[in-house]
Short mmCIF file of C-alpha atoms in Angstrom, two decimals:
data_model
loop_
_atom_site.label_atom_id
_atom_site.label_comp_id
_atom_site.label_asym_id
_atom_site.label_seq_id
_atom_site.Cartn_x
_atom_site.Cartn_y
_atom_site.Cartn_z
CA UNK I 1 5.83 -16.82 -12.79
CA UNK I 2 2.31 -15.20 -11.92
CA UNK I 3 1.67 -11.60 -12.75
CA UNK I 4 -0.67 -9.08 -13.56
CA UNK I 5 -4.07 -11.55 -13.73
CA UNK I 6 -7.11 -10.07 -15.28
CA UNK I 7 -9.90 -9.10 -12.39
CA UNK I 8 -12.64 -11.30 -12.30
CA UNK I 9 -15.53 -10.09 -10.29
CA UNK I 10 -17.80 -13.20 -10.09
CA UNK I 11 -16.97 -16.52 -9.88
CA UNK I 12 -17.36 -18.67 -13.08
CA UNK I 13 -20.10 -20.82 -10.81
CA UNK I 14 -21.37 -20.02 -7.49
CA UNK I 15 -19.23 -21.07 -4.89
CA UNK I 16 -20.52 -23.12 -2.29
CA UNK I 17 -21.51 -20.64 0.83
CA UNK I 18 -20.05 -23.04 3.34
CA UNK I 19 -17.50 -25.76 1.73
CA UNK I 20 -16.45 -27.06 5.47
CA UNK I 21 -15.45 -30.90 4.53
CA UNK I 22 -15.06 -33.06 7.28
CA UNK I 23 -11.58 -35.56 8.03
CA UNK I 24 -13.44 -37.98 5.66
CA UNK I 25 -13.91 -35.93 2.67
CA UNK I 26 -17.63 -35.87 3.13
CA UNK I 27 -19.69 -32.45 3.13
CA UNK I 28 -20.70 -32.50 6.90
CA UNK I 29 -24.30 -30.91 6.30
CA UNK I 30 -25.40 -29.79 9.66
CA UNK I 31 -22.28 -27.20 9.45
CA UNK I 32 -22.89 -25.76 6.26
CA UNK I 33 -24.29 -22.26 6.72
CA UNK I 34 -26.81 -20.46 4.16
CA UNK I 35 -25.63 -17.80 1.45
CA UNK I 36 -27.78 -15.65 3.57
CA UNK I 37 -26.74 -16.82 6.41
CA UNK I 38 -22.86 -15.50 5.75
CA UNK I 39 -23.84 -12.63 4.06
CA UNK I 40 -25.43 -11.15 7.48
CA UNK I 41 -23.18 -12.36 9.76
CA UNK I 42 -21.17 -10.11 11.93
CA UNK I 43 -17.93 -11.09 10.38
CA UNK I 44 -19.61 -9.74 7.48
CA UNK I 45 -21.36 -6.27 8.04
CA UNK I 46 -20.49 -5.37 11.53
CA UNK I 47 -17.55 -3.50 12.51
CA UNK I 48 -18.18 -3.94 16.13
CA UNK I 49 -14.89 -5.91 17.37
CA UNK I 50 -16.45 -8.55 19.71
CA UNK I 51 -19.44 -8.82 17.74
CA UNK I 52 -17.27 -9.69 14.45
CA UNK I 53 -14.75 -11.93 16.80
CA UNK I 54 -17.38 -13.95 18.03
CA UNK I 55 -18.21 -15.06 14.23
CA UNK I 56 -14.84 -15.79 13.80
CA UNK I 57 -15.01 -18.30 16.58
CA UNK I 58 -18.31 -20.13 14.93
CA UNK I 59 -16.67 -19.96 11.30
CA UNK I 60 -13.54 -20.86 12.39
CA UNK I 61 -15.46 -24.09 14.04
CA UNK I 62 -18.08 -24.52 11.61
CA UNK I 63 -17.47 -22.63 8.37
CA UNK I 64 -13.47 -22.38 7.45
CA UNK I 65 -13.97 -21.23 4.06
CA UNK I 66 -17.22 -19.26 3.63
CA UNK I 67 -17.85 -17.45 0.34
CA UNK I 68 -19.58 -14.44 0.54
CA UNK I 69 -21.20 -11.61 -1.92
CA UNK I 70 -20.35 -8.42 -0.22
CA UNK I 71 -18.15 -6.49 -1.85
CA UNK I 72 -18.59 -7.94 -5.49
CA UNK I 73 -17.65 -11.58 -3.70
CA UNK I 74 -14.91 -12.97 -1.72
CA UNK I 75 -14.12 -16.12 0.78
CA UNK I 76 -13.40 -15.69 4.26
CA UNK I 77 -10.27 -17.55 5.86
CA UNK I 78 -10.57 -18.47 9.64
CA UNK I 79 -7.75 -20.36 10.90
CA UNK I 80 -4.68 -19.90 11.57
CA UNK I 81 -3.25 -22.84 9.97
CA UNK I 82 -5.28 -21.39 6.77
CA UNK I 83 -3.99 -18.08 6.68
CA UNK I 84 -0.35 -18.24 7.05
CA UNK I 85 -0.13 -21.50 3.99
CA UNK I 86 -1.58 -19.35 2.17
CA UNK I 87 0.90 -16.03 3.02
CA UNK I 88 3.69 -18.41 2.62
CA UNK I 89 2.49 -19.68 -0.44
CA UNK I 90 3.08 -16.30 -2.82
CA UNK I 91 2.97 -18.44 -6.08
CA UNK I 92 -0.38 -19.43 -5.82
CA UNK I 93 -1.82 -16.82 -3.82
CA UNK I 94 -1.26 -14.08 -4.97
CA UNK I 95 -1.07 -10.46 -5.01
CA UNK I 96 -1.21 -8.30 -8.01
CA UNK I 97 -5.19 -8.62 -8.69
CA UNK I 98 -7.03 -7.89 -5.25
CA UNK I 99 -4.57 -6.92 -2.27
CA UNK I 100 -7.26 -5.36 -0.53
CA UNK I 101 -10.88 -5.93 0.08
CA UNK I 102 -12.49 -3.39 -0.77
CA UNK I 103 -10.29 -2.60 -3.16
CA UNK I 104 -9.78 0.89 -4.39
CA UNK I 105 -12.27 2.24 -5.78
CA UNK I 106 -10.00 3.42 -8.81
CA UNK I 107 -8.51 0.30 -9.74
CA UNK I 108 -4.88 1.23 -8.81
CA UNK I 109 -2.29 -0.79 -8.15
CA UNK I 110 1.16 0.14 -6.55
CA UNK I 111 4.08 -1.51 -5.44
CA UNK I 112 5.24 -3.48 -3.51
CA UNK I 113 1.66 -4.42 -1.95
CA UNK I 114 0.46 -5.14 -5.84
CA UNK I 115 2.98 -6.87 -7.23
CA UNK I 116 4.28 -10.49 -6.97
CA UNK I 117 7.79 -11.95 -7.43
CA UNK I 118 10.19 -10.74 -9.28
CA UNK I 119 8.24 -7.72 -10.21
CA UNK I 120 7.91 -6.82 -6.03
CA UNK I 121 11.28 -7.56 -5.28
CA UNK I 122 13.15 -4.89 -5.90
CA UNK I 123 10.54 -2.11 -4.15
CA UNK I 124 10.43 -4.36 -1.50
CA UNK I 125 14.70 -4.88 -1.13
CA UNK I 126 15.06 -1.15 -1.32
CA UNK I 127 12.62 -0.08 1.55
CA UNK I 128 14.30 -3.10 3.88
CA UNK I 129 17.66 -1.76 3.34
CA UNK I 130 16.31 1.67 5.27
CA UNK I 131 14.44 -0.48 8.21
CA UNK I 132 18.20 -2.39 9.78
CA UNK I 133 18.38 -2.64 13.40
CA UNK I 134 20.68 0.17 13.27
CA UNK I 135 18.79 2.87 11.26
CA UNK I 136 15.68 2.22 13.67
CA UNK I 137 17.26 2.69 16.54
CA UNK I 138 18.60 6.49 15.63
CA UNK I 139 14.73 6.93 15.43
CA UNK I 140 14.26 6.20 18.75
CA UNK I 141 14.85 9.70 20.15
CA UNK I 142 13.41 11.93 17.59
CA UNK I 143 9.92 9.87 18.36
CA UNK I 144 9.97 10.04 22.15
CA UNK I 145 10.07 13.66 21.49
CA UNK I 146 7.60 14.00 19.47
CA UNK I 147 5.43 11.68 21.23
CA UNK I 148 5.95 13.70 24.48
CA UNK I 149 4.79 16.71 22.00
CA UNK I 150 1.93 15.76 21.17
CA UNK I 151 0.54 13.76 24.35
CA UNK I 152 1.62 17.61 26.20
CA UNK I 153 -1.65 19.27 25.30
CA UNK I 154 -4.16 16.06 26.10
CA UNK I 155 -2.34 16.19 29.04
CA UNK I 156 -2.75 19.93 29.92
CA UNK I 157 -6.31 19.53 29.15
CA UNK I 158 -7.41 15.90 31.16
CA UNK I 159 -8.64 14.53 28.71
CA UNK I 160 -8.48 13.90 24.46
CA UNK I 161 -9.02 11.27 21.76
CA UNK I 162 -5.98 9.41 21.69
CA UNK I 163 -6.64 8.19 18.17
CA UNK I 164 -7.14 11.29 16.55
CA UNK I 165 -5.98 14.30 18.53
CA UNK I 166 -2.99 11.75 19.26
CA UNK I 167 -2.03 9.08 16.87
CA UNK I 168 -2.69 10.46 14.07
CA UNK I 169 -0.64 13.19 13.88
CA UNK I 170 2.21 10.78 15.79
CA UNK I 171 1.86 8.15 13.27
CA UNK I 172 2.64 10.93 10.30
CA UNK I 173 5.99 12.21 12.57
CA UNK I 174 6.78 8.36 12.27
CA UNK I 175 6.43 8.49 8.57
CA UNK I 176 8.34 12.11 8.48
CA UNK I 177 11.11 10.54 10.07
CA UNK I 178 11.53 6.96 8.21
CA UNK I 179 10.85 8.83 5.31
CA UNK I 180 13.13 11.99 5.79
CA UNK I 181 10.80 14.93 4.48
CA UNK I 182 10.51 18.28 5.84
CA UNK I 183 8.72 19.14 9.17
CA UNK I 184 6.22 20.83 7.43
CA UNK I 185 4.77 17.51 5.63
CA UNK I 186 3.90 16.27 8.65
CA UNK I 187 0.52 18.18 10.15
CA UNK I 188 -0.63 17.95 6.02
CA UNK I 189 0.52 14.27 5.88
CA UNK I 190 -2.08 13.58 8.98
CA UNK I 191 -5.24 15.57 7.47
CA UNK I 192 -4.70 14.18 3.99
CA UNK I 193 -4.21 10.31 4.69
CA UNK I 194 -6.97 10.81 7.78
CA UNK I 195 -9.20 12.11 4.96
CA UNK I 196 -7.64 9.58 2.47
CA UNK I 197 -8.37 6.40 4.63
CA UNK I 198 -12.00 7.86 4.86
CA UNK I 199 -12.84 8.18 1.54
CA UNK I 200 -11.31 4.40 1.00
CA UNK I 201 -13.68 3.33 3.68
CA UNK I 202 -16.85 4.64 2.47
CA UNK I 203 -15.95 4.01 -1.31
CA UNK I 204 -16.25 7.51 -2.32
CA UNK I 205 -14.03 7.15 -5.43
CA UNK I 206 -14.34 11.42 -6.16
CA UNK I 207 -12.61 12.30 -2.50
CA UNK I 208 -10.72 9.21 -3.15
CA UNK I 209 -8.73 10.72 -6.02
CA UNK I 210 -9.05 14.11 -4.46
CA UNK I 211 -6.95 13.60 -1.41
CA UNK I 212 -4.36 10.74 -3.15
CA UNK I 213 -3.43 13.13 -5.61
CA UNK I 214 -2.32 15.35 -2.77
CA UNK I 215 0.02 12.28 -1.94
CA UNK I 216 0.68 11.98 -5.07
CA UNK I 217 2.22 15.12 -5.00
CA UNK I 218 4.38 14.61 -2.18
CA UNK I 219 5.88 11.46 -3.22
CA UNK I 220 6.38 13.01 -6.68
CA UNK I 221 8.34 16.15 -4.75
CA UNK I 222 10.62 13.86 -2.67
CA UNK I 223 11.52 11.52 -5.34
CA UNK I 224 12.71 14.90 -7.60
CA UNK I 225 14.76 16.37 -5.02
CA UNK I 226 16.41 12.65 -3.97
CA UNK I 227 17.51 12.41 -8.03
CA UNK I 228 19.35 16.00 -7.57
CA UNK I 229 20.20 15.52 -4.00
CA UNK I 230 20.71 11.84 -2.93
CA UNK I 231 21.19 10.69 0.58
CA UNK I 232 22.44 7.64 2.40
CA UNK I 233 20.48 4.73 0.74
CA UNK I 234 20.45 2.92 4.23
CA UNK I 235 18.89 6.10 5.41
CA UNK I 236 16.73 7.15 2.94
CA UNK I 237 13.58 5.37 1.22
CA UNK I 238 13.43 7.17 -2.08
CA UNK I 239 17.62 7.51 -2.11
CA UNK I 240 17.48 3.21 -1.84
CA UNK I 241 14.82 3.06 -4.30
CA UNK I 242 16.65 4.66 -7.14
CA UNK I 243 19.35 2.26 -5.82
CA UNK I 244 17.04 -0.70 -7.64
CA UNK I 245 17.19 -2.17 -11.15
CA UNK I 246 14.25 -4.76 -12.73
CA UNK I 247 15.15 -7.87 -13.27
CA UNK I 248 16.56 -7.58 -16.67
CA UNK I 249 18.70 -4.74 -14.71
CA UNK I 250 16.70 -1.51 -16.31
CA UNK I 251 15.56 1.29 -14.21
CA UNK I 252 12.96 0.95 -11.94
CA UNK I 253 9.53 2.74 -13.75
CA UNK I 254 8.73 6.13 -12.78
CA UNK I 255 4.97 5.68 -12.11
CA UNK I 256 6.44 3.15 -9.74
CA UNK I 257 8.50 4.76 -8.12
CA UNK I 258 6.29 7.68 -7.43
CA UNK I 259 3.67 4.47 -6.45
CA UNK I 260 5.79 3.41 -4.52
CA UNK I 261 6.84 6.47 -2.04
CA UNK I 262 3.27 6.90 -2.06
CA UNK I 263 2.50 3.97 -0.61
CA UNK I 264 5.31 4.45 1.91
CA UNK I 265 3.47 7.48 2.83
CA UNK I 266 0.15 5.38 4.05
CA UNK I 267 1.06 2.58 4.73
CA UNK I 268 1.91 3.40 8.50
CA UNK I 269 -0.96 5.96 9.12
CA UNK I 270 -3.83 3.35 9.59
CA UNK I 271 -2.52 1.14 11.83
CA UNK I 272 -1.33 3.22 14.73
CA UNK I 273 -5.05 5.34 15.88
CA UNK I 274 -6.56 1.39 15.79
CA UNK I 275 -3.79 -0.14 17.82
CA UNK I 276 -3.72 2.19 20.03
CA UNK I 277 -7.17 3.17 20.47
CA UNK I 278 -7.43 -0.69 21.62
CA UNK I 279 -4.68 -0.70 23.51
CA UNK I 280 -5.75 1.96 25.79
CA UNK I 281 -9.63 0.94 25.76
CA UNK I 282 -8.11 -2.09 27.04
CA UNK I 283 -6.05 -0.69 29.89
CA UNK I 284 -8.87 1.38 30.62
CA UNK I 285 -11.05 -1.58 31.46
CA UNK I 286 -7.59 -3.52 32.79
CA UNK I 287 -6.64 -0.64 35.69
CA UNK I 288 -4.54 -3.67 37.05
CA UNK I 289 -2.76 -3.88 33.78
CA UNK I 290 -2.35 -0.23 33.54
CA UNK I 291 -0.84 0.05 36.98
CA UNK I 292 1.48 -2.96 36.41
CA UNK I 293 3.19 -1.29 33.21
CA UNK I 294 3.03 1.89 34.25
CA UNK I 295 5.29 0.86 37.32
CA UNK I 296 7.47 -1.34 34.86
CA UNK I 297 7.81 0.13 32.00
CA UNK I 298 10.41 -3.11 31.25
CA UNK I 299 7.21 -4.63 30.66
CA UNK I 300 5.89 -2.22 27.67
CA UNK I 301 7.79 -4.37 24.39
CA UNK I 302 5.95 -7.50 25.91
CA UNK I 303 2.62 -6.14 26.20
CA UNK I 304 2.97 -4.50 23.02
CA UNK I 305 3.70 -7.71 20.96
CA UNK I 306 0.93 -9.07 22.90
CA UNK I 307 -1.36 -6.11 22.02
CA UNK I 308 -0.86 -6.79 18.57
CA UNK I 309 -2.02 -10.48 18.26
CA UNK I 310 -4.98 -9.11 20.42
CA UNK I 311 -5.93 -6.25 18.34
CA UNK I 312 -4.29 -6.92 14.68
CA UNK I 313 -5.73 -3.77 12.72
CA UNK I 314 -6.48 -5.76 9.46
CA UNK I 315 -9.43 -8.06 8.08
CA UNK I 316 -9.37 -6.85 4.51
CA UNK I 317 -5.98 -7.72 2.79
CA UNK I 318 -6.51 -10.67 0.52
CA UNK I 319 -5.03 -12.57 -2.00
CA UNK I 320 -6.38 -14.69 -5.46
CA UNK I 321 -4.77 -17.64 -6.57
CA UNK I 322 -2.81 -17.80 -9.69
CA UNK I 323 -4.38 -21.39 -10.44
CA UNK I 324 -7.79 -23.22 -9.55
CA UNK I 325 -6.76 -24.17 -5.65
CA UNK I 326 -9.26 -27.03 -3.48
CA UNK I 327 -9.09 -26.04 -0.04
CA UNK I 328 -12.08 -27.77 2.32
CA UNK I 329 -13.71 -28.94 -0.58
CA UNK I 330 -14.43 -26.03 -2.57
CA UNK I 331 -12.75 -25.48 -5.76
CA UNK I 332 -11.32 -21.52 -6.10
CA UNK I 333 -11.04 -20.07 -9.38
CA UNK I 334 -8.54 -17.33 -9.95
CA UNK I 335 -9.70 -13.96 -9.70
CA UNK I 336 -12.28 -14.31 -6.29
CA UNK I 337 -10.32 -12.88 -3.91
CA UNK I 338 -9.90 -14.69 -0.44
CA UNK I 339 -9.79 -12.98 2.86
CA UNK I 340 -5.85 -12.96 4.91
CA UNK I 341 -8.20 -12.30 8.33
CA UNK I 342 -4.60 -12.15 10.20
CA UNK I 343 -7.72 -10.79 12.87
CA UNK I 344 -9.46 -14.14 12.95
CA UNK I 345 -5.71 -16.12 12.97
CA UNK I 346 -4.57 -14.45 15.49
CA UNK I 347 -7.65 -15.69 18.15
CA UNK I 348 -7.43 -19.12 16.96
CA UNK I 349 -7.49 -21.28 19.98
CA UNK I 350 -5.96 -24.00 18.08
CA UNK I 351 -2.40 -21.82 18.20
CA UNK I 352 -3.14 -19.33 21.30
CA UNK I 353 -4.85 -20.75 24.63
CA UNK I 354 -7.30 -18.50 25.80
CA UNK I 355 -7.20 -16.48 22.66
CA UNK I 356 -9.38 -13.71 23.82
CA UNK I 357 -7.37 -13.38 27.08
CA UNK I 358 -4.50 -10.93 27.54
CA UNK I 359 -1.39 -13.27 28.69
CA UNK I 360 1.72 -11.21 29.09
CA UNK I 361 4.64 -13.00 27.79
CA UNK I 362 2.54 -16.10 25.76
CA UNK I 363 4.91 -18.81 25.26
CA UNK I 364 4.52 -18.96 21.55
CA UNK I 365 3.85 -14.95 20.91
CA UNK I 366 5.88 -15.33 17.97
CA UNK I 367 4.22 -17.40 16.55
CA UNK I 368 1.48 -14.08 15.86
CA UNK I 369 0.63 -12.85 12.24
CA UNK I 370 -0.21 -9.39 13.26
CA UNK I 371 2.35 -8.35 10.72
CA UNK I 372 1.93 -11.15 8.15
CA UNK I 373 3.97 -13.49 6.65
CA UNK I 374 5.91 -14.62 3.84
CA UNK I 375 6.93 -12.20 1.31
CA UNK I 376 3.82 -9.60 1.99
CA UNK I 377 4.81 -9.45 5.84
CA UNK I 378 4.71 -5.77 6.94
CA UNK I 379 8.02 -4.24 5.68
CA UNK I 380 7.87 -1.79 8.49
CA UNK I 381 7.15 -3.85 11.57
CA UNK I 382 10.64 -3.31 13.31
CA UNK I 383 9.63 0.67 13.15
CA UNK I 384 6.20 -0.28 14.24
CA UNK I 385 7.33 -2.54 17.20
CA UNK I 386 8.94 0.98 18.31
CA UNK I 387 6.90 3.33 17.86
CA UNK I 388 3.98 1.38 19.59
CA UNK I 389 6.33 0.69 22.34
CA UNK I 390 7.39 4.69 22.43
CA UNK I 391 3.74 5.81 22.70
CA UNK I 392 2.78 4.10 25.36
CA UNK I 393 5.71 4.48 27.45
CA UNK I 394 4.99 8.06 27.24
CA UNK I 395 1.39 7.82 27.97
CA UNK I 396 2.01 5.80 30.94
CA UNK I 397 5.00 7.68 32.44
CA UNK I 398 3.38 10.96 32.23
CA UNK I 399 -0.07 9.88 33.77
CA UNK I 400 -1.71 8.34 36.94
CA UNK I 401 -4.14 7.24 35.09
CA UNK I 402 -6.01 6.94 32.02
CA UNK I 403 -9.91 5.54 31.34
CA UNK I 404 -12.23 6.17 29.02
CA UNK I 405 -14.69 8.81 29.00
CA UNK I 406 -16.47 8.59 25.70
CA UNK I 407 -18.01 6.59 23.08
CA UNK I 408 -16.00 4.80 20.89
CA UNK I 409 -15.85 4.43 17.24
CA UNK I 410 -14.84 1.53 15.42
CA UNK I 411 -13.35 1.44 11.56
CA UNK I 412 -15.32 -0.01 8.40
CA UNK I 413 -13.54 -2.82 6.04
CA UNK I 414 -10.62 -3.04 5.10
CA UNK I 415 -9.35 -2.46 8.80
CA UNK I 416 -10.72 -3.73 12.09
CA UNK I 417 -10.34 -1.06 15.51
CA UNK I 418 -11.09 1.78 17.20
CA UNK I 419 -10.74 4.70 15.36
CA UNK I 420 -11.85 7.00 18.03
CA UNK I 421 -11.23 6.70 21.83
CA UNK I 422 -11.84 9.57 23.95
CA UNK I 423 -9.79 9.87 27.54
CA UNK I 424 -9.70 11.52 30.95
CA UNK I 425 -5.95 11.31 32.64
CA UNK I 426 -5.61 11.96 35.73
CA UNK I 427 -1.93 13.95 36.17
#
């Protein structure tokens, strides 16, 4: 059992830039990249999706474990098999030291993301309890109403930014419905979470703290209310958390209860704008698919699953090892982050045929790792699927067509995707 190891910013000895090992166990020096080549790679420094994936393809083939000095140093994994194996081995690849690259500039740790088992378990159990199929199904109607209301002004104007003017507010309503927040909290959550994410990406510690404090205030108020007015634990995350106990039967600490709710407030705020930006941009470039889905919305769930594979919005989730571990001939020491590059894994040609293409009803679509795997797989994945399906269906049924009519903007680490996607609508 391993929890809360001290963080090491640098390895004890400089790792090999590209420790590719052949099947015979010898290093193939023709495929070793220099440190400068890796550090300057689009996979490390670019936010352009096409450029990043082109480099992932090259790294996956020739440099499957690359060390970069960016963000104080980390390893980049690009092969599906390596990433899936690490995600499933939670005793070796742990989350309590570094779970995201770049890390919170203040060094804070919140459950369940930054905890290992058994400390992680009660928080995860509490959140899972509130996302059973019956509960998620009941959220469909209110989410559909929110999607219609939020999309209406964009349609009336004939244009709008699907990421910033729809998806950010829609994600806040998804969170509000799941967490049973007061309706007036949704617009505040949208503004605050967006500002916090932007500050995080810029590694602006002062602004990150300012906006995070506002999110903590919301979390404390929710927890205080549920202590006095508990709700059905299968319907309410805060009430569910208050029922849980630690491994020795003790109540969960207040600071961690608040931290978990604070984590829950923003966990679903980041991905929806990125996903909907990618989806709408793709459908703008592929009007035949847009027409097909509009003509038969029963295809939307399968399309969303393929879009999740194609446009996985994270490249910076990370683990560290609990003990010295050898991978591709390189010894990885505790404290050095290893990126769980799900976006690269989901386009591994050894797993997915024609990985850069959209294929509706792909035979092995269930193999994708868009929601992660193992103990730290996305707790909200059933709600995320539903929310994306509702958003896309609402957009399709209320338009005759839509297309991108402005410049796209892309996310910085630790995310990957489109954060600004202006559209023009024909209704």
